[in-house]
Coordinates of C-alpha atoms in Angstrom, one line a residue:
X1 CA 82.3 50.4 55.6
X2 CA 85.0 51.2 58.1
X3 CA 83.7 52.6 61.4
X4 CA 85.8 54.6 63.8
X5 CA 85.4 56.2 67.2
X6 CA 87.6 59.2 68.0
X7 CA 88.1 60.3 71.6
X8 CA 90.0 63.2 73.0
X9 CA 91.5 63.4 76.5
X10 CA 91.5 67.0 77.7
X11 CA 90.5 69.2 80.7
X12 CA 89.1 72.6 81.3
X13 CA 92.5 74.1 82.4
X14 CA 94.4 72.7 79.4
X15 CA 96.8 75.0 77.5
X16 CA 95.7 73.0 74.4
X17 CA 92.0 74.0 74.4
X18 CA 92.1 74.3 70.6
X19 CA 91.8 70.5 70.6
X20 CA 88.4 70.8 72.1
X21 CA 86.8 72.7 69.2
X22 CA 86.5 72.8 65.4
X23 CA 90.2 73.8 64.9
X24 CA 91.5 70.9 66.9
X25 CA 93.0 67.8 65.3
X26 CA 90.1 65.5 66.2
X27 CA 87.5 67.6 64.5
X28 CA 89.7 68.0 61.4
X29 CA 90.3 64.2 61.3
X30 CA 86.6 63.5 61.7
X31 CA 85.7 65.9 58.9
X32 CA 88.3 64.4 56.6
X33 CA 87.3 60.8 57.4
X34 CA 83.6 61.5 56.9
X35 CA 84.3 63.1 53.6
X36 CA 85.6 59.8 52.2
X37 CA 82.8 57.7 53.6
X38 CA 84.1 56.6 57.0
X39 CA 81.5 56.3 59.7
X40 CA 82.9 58.3 62.7
X41 CA 81.8 59.0 66.2
X42 CA 83.5 61.7 68.2
X43 CA 83.7 62.3 72.0
X44 CA 85.8 65.0 73.8
X45 CA 86.4 64.6 77.5
X46 CA 87.0 67.7 79.4
X47 CA 85.5 66.8 82.8
X48 CA 87.5 65.6 85.8
X49 CA 86.1 62.2 86.6
X50 CA 88.0 61.5 89.9
X51 CA 85.7 60.9 92.9
X52 CA 87.6 61.9 96.0
X53 CA 85.7 59.3 98.0
X54 CA 86.3 56.4 95.6
X55 CA 89.8 57.6 94.6
X56 CA 91.3 59.5 97.5
X57 CA 94.8 61.0 97.3
X58 CA 97.1 61.9 100.2
X59 CA 100.8 62.2 100.8
X60 CA 101.2 58.4 101.3
X61 CA 99.6 58.0 97.8
X62 CA 102.2 60.3 96.3
X63 CA 105.1 58.3 97.9
X64 CA 103.6 55.0 96.7
X65 CA 103.2 56.3 93.2
X66 CA 106.9 57.2 93.0
X67 CA 108.0 53.8 94.2
X68 CA 105.7 52.0 91.8
X69 CA 106.9 54.0 88.8
X70 CA 110.5 53.2 89.7
X71 CA 109.7 49.5 90.0
X72 CA 107.8 49.5 86.7
X73 CA 110.7 51.2 84.9
X74 CA 112.9 48.3 85.9
X75 CA 110.3 45.7 84.8
X76 CA 109.8 47.4 81.5
X77 CA 113.5 47.5 80.7
X78 CA 113.7 43.8 81.4
X79 CA 110.6 43.2 79.3
X80 CA 112.2 45.0 76.3
X81 CA 115.4 42.8 76.4
X82 CA 117.6 45.7 75.2
X83 CA 120.9 44.8 73.5
X84 CA 123.7 44.6 76.1
X85 CA 125.5 47.7 74.8
X86 CA 122.3 49.7 75.4
X87 CA 121.3 48.4 78.8
X88 CA 123.4 50.8 80.9
X89 CA 122.2 53.9 79.2
X90 CA 118.7 52.8 78.1
X91 CA 115.8 54.9 79.2
X92 CA 112.3 54.2 78.0
X93 CA 109.7 56.9 77.3
X94 CA 108.1 55.8 80.6
X95 CA 111.4 56.3 82.3
X96 CA 111.6 59.8 81.0
X97 CA 108.1 60.5 82.2
X98 CA 109.1 59.1 85.6
X99 CA 111.9 61.7 86.0
X100 CA 109.6 64.5 84.9
X101 CA 106.8 63.3 87.3
X102 CA 109.2 62.9 90.2
X103 CA 110.0 66.6 89.9
X104 CA 106.3 67.5 89.4
X105 CA 105.1 65.4 92.3
X106 CA 107.6 66.8 94.7
X107 CA 106.5 70.3 93.8
X108 CA 102.7 69.8 93.3
X109 CA 102.3 66.7 95.4
X110 CA 98.7 65.6 95.8
X111 CA 97.4 67.7 92.9
X112 CA 99.8 65.9 90.4
X113 CA 98.7 62.4 91.4
X114 CA 95.1 63.6 91.3
X115 CA 95.7 64.7 87.7
X116 CA 97.2 61.3 86.9
X117 CA 94.0 59.7 88.2
X118 CA 91.8 62.0 86.0
X119 CA 93.9 61.2 82.9
X120 CA 93.6 57.5 83.5
X121 CA 89.8 57.7 84.1
X122 CA 89.4 59.8 81.0
X123 CA 91.2 57.3 78.9
X124 CA 89.2 54.4 80.4
X125 CA 85.9 56.3 79.8
X126 CA 86.9 56.8 76.1
X127 CA 87.9 53.2 75.8
X128 CA 84.5 52.1 77.1
X129 CA 82.6 54.6 74.9
X130 CA 84.6 53.5 71.9
X131 CA 83.8 49.8 72.5
X132 CA 80.1 50.6 73.3
X133 CA 79.8 52.5 70.0
X134 CA 80.3 49.3 68.1
X135 CA 83.1 50.9 66.0
X136 CA 85.7 48.6 64.6
X137 CA 88.5 51.0 65.4
X138 CA 89.1 53.4 68.3
X139 CA 91.5 56.4 68.0
X140 CA 92.3 58.1 71.3
X141 CA 94.2 61.4 71.2
X142 CA 95.5 63.5 74.1
X143 CA 94.8 67.2 73.7
X144 CA 98.4 68.0 72.8
X145 CA 98.2 65.9 69.6
X146 CA 98.7 68.0 66.5
X147 CA 99.2 66.9 62.8
X148 CA 101.1 69.2 60.4
X149 CA 99.4 67.4 57.5
X150 CA 95.8 66.4 58.3
X151 CA 95.2 65.0 54.8
X152 CA 98.2 62.7 55.1
X153 CA 97.0 61.6 58.5
X154 CA 93.4 60.9 57.2
X155 CA 94.7 58.8 54.2
X156 CA 97.2 56.9 56.3
X157 CA 94.7 56.1 59.1
X158 CA 92.2 54.9 56.5
X159 CA 94.9 52.6 55.0
X160 CA 95.7 51.2 58.4
X161 CA 92.1 50.2 59.0
X162 CA 92.3 48.1 55.8
X163 CA 95.7 46.6 56.4
X164 CA 96.4 42.9 56.5
X165 CA 97.2 41.4 58.9
X166 CA 95.2 43.5 61.4
X167 CA 97.2 45.2 64.2
X168 CA 96.2 45.3 67.8
X169 CA 97.2 48.9 68.0
X170 CA 99.2 51.5 66.1
X171 CA 101.5 54.1 67.6
X172 CA 100.9 57.3 65.6
X173 CA 102.6 60.0 67.6
X174 CA 106.1 61.4 67.1
X175 CA 106.8 61.7 70.8
X176 CA 110.1 60.0 71.3
X177 CA 112.5 58.7 68.7
X178 CA 113.0 55.0 68.4
X179 CA 116.5 55.5 69.7
X180 CA 115.2 57.3 72.8
X181 CA 112.6 54.6 73.4
X182 CA 115.2 51.8 73.1
X183 CA 112.8 49.7 71.0
X184 CA 114.5 49.7 67.5
X185 CA 115.8 46.2 68.0
X186 CA 112.2 45.0 68.3
X187 CA 110.9 46.6 65.2
X188 CA 111.0 45.4 61.5
X189 CA 109.3 46.4 58.3
X190 CA 106.8 44.0 56.8
X191 CA 106.1 45.7 53.5
X192 CA 102.9 47.4 54.8
X193 CA 102.5 50.7 53.0
X194 CA 101.6 54.0 54.6
X195 CA 98.8 55.3 52.3
X196 CA 99.3 59.0 53.1
X197 CA 101.1 61.5 50.8
X198 CA 104.3 61.6 52.9
X199 CA 107.1 59.1 53.1
X200 CA 106.6 57.0 56.2
X201 CA 107.3 53.4 57.2
X202 CA 105.1 51.0 59.1
X203 CA 107.1 48.9 61.5
X204 CA 105.9 45.8 63.3
X205 CA 107.1 45.0 66.9
X206 CA 108.2 41.5 68.0
X207 CA 106.3 42.2 71.2
X208 CA 103.9 44.9 72.2
X209 CA 105.7 48.2 72.9
X210 CA 104.5 51.8 73.0
X211 CA 105.7 55.3 72.3
X212 CA 103.4 57.4 74.5
X213 CA 99.6 57.3 74.5
X214 CA 99.4 60.7 72.8
X215 CA 97.8 59.2 69.6
X216 CA 97.0 55.5 69.4
X217 CA 94.7 53.7 67.0
X218 CA 93.3 50.5 68.6
X219 CA 91.4 47.7 66.9
X220 CA 88.3 47.1 69.0
X221 CA 88.9 43.4 69.6
X222 CA 92.4 44.1 71.0
X223 CA 91.2 47.1 73.0
X224 CA 88.5 45.0 74.7
X225 CA 91.2 42.6 76.0
X226 CA 93.5 45.4 77.0
X227 CA 90.8 47.2 79.0
X228 CA 90.1 43.9 80.8
X229 CA 93.8 43.5 81.5
X230 CA 93.9 47.1 82.8
X231 CA 91.0 46.6 85.1
X232 CA 92.5 43.4 86.6
X233 CA 95.4 45.6 87.8
X234 CA 95.1 47.3 91.2
X235 CA 94.2 51.0 90.7
X236 CA 96.7 51.9 93.5
X237 CA 99.5 52.7 93.5
X238 CA 98.7 55.5 90.9
X239 CA 100.9 55.5 87.9
X240 CA 100.8 57.5 84.6
X241 CA 98.5 56.1 81.9
X242 CA 101.5 55.2 79.8
X243 CA 102.7 53.0 82.6
X244 CA 99.3 51.5 83.2
X245 CA 99.0 50.4 79.6
X246 CA 102.6 49.1 79.7
X247 CA 101.6 47.1 82.8
X248 CA 98.6 45.7 81.0
X249 CA 100.7 44.8 77.9
X250 CA 103.2 42.9 79.9
X251 CA 100.4 41.0 81.6
X252 CA 98.8 40.2 78.3
X253 CA 102.1 38.9 76.9
X254 CA 102.5 36.7 79.9
X255 CA 98.9 35.4 79.5
X256 CA 99.4 34.8 75.8
X257 CA 96.7 37.3 74.7
X258 CA 99.1 39.7 72.9
X259 CA 101.9 38.7 70.6
X260 CA 104.2 39.6 67.7
X261 CA 101.7 41.4 65.5
X262 CA 100.1 43.4 68.3
X263 CA 102.0 46.7 68.1
X264 CA 102.8 48.7 65.0
X265 CA 104.7 52.0 64.7
X266 CA 104.4 54.6 62.0
X267 CA 107.9 56.1 61.5
X268 CA 108.1 59.0 61.5
X269 CA 104.8 59.5 63.3
X270 CA 102.2 61.7 61.5
X271 CA 101.1 63.3 64.8
X272 CA 103.3 65.5 67.0
X273 CA 103.0 65.6 70.7
X274 CA 103.2 69.3 71.3
X275 CA 103.9 69.2 75.0
X276 CA 107.1 67.3 74.3
X277 CA 108.2 70.0 71.9
X278 CA 107.6 72.9 74.2
X279 CA 108.9 71.3 77.3
X280 CA 105.7 71.3 79.4

């Protein structure tokens, strides 16, 4: 029997508090999955996990964060090997986050970097809990994840857990388009069906790439290696969780622990990232 851990990253001040209760996507997915015999554990994180003593933030931390994000964007673009005609105008999803965060950090300063720390710690906490649960699969959602058709999502996710070969992780969110991400040249169909009711394609990446971490389904074996790679990275400078995972993926590719079947995309994604749609 398939076993799945579902985790939600949220916080008490979120504008998407619906995600924390019975009308949220996670609760609906869990109900749907359980109704077809899938064993599911659910955890919703709303607490801020940052310890000011262990993870202090000051103005110097803010400046270091901006510089680190700028450097990582350059490394990520090189890693993707975009076609020459795209290089000049290519901007990855992380690059877009960088520009948004630059504006936010300049206005909110320390509080914005503190929030980045809390988001990363919440993701790590859910990764650890998912692995400790013994579940074969771990689905982590951010609280702005919404699905217009939950039934399609349940059927599709169930199909993914039975797919052959087994992916390392599957990008489920419709956050940026493939054109905006600049990753279309790395993706190809392999004839793997989406088992939901709606017309979607599953694309396999030549090397691990991400959309955002709004909604990602991880196989536990891969997730264990990814978490180890994340923890080998220095916690400072602080970077957004999307960047941290991209850092880990690049390190895993270099170490030979992630390859051509690691990352899958569902296109179009069955889950919408609502904060992207409303410009927050």
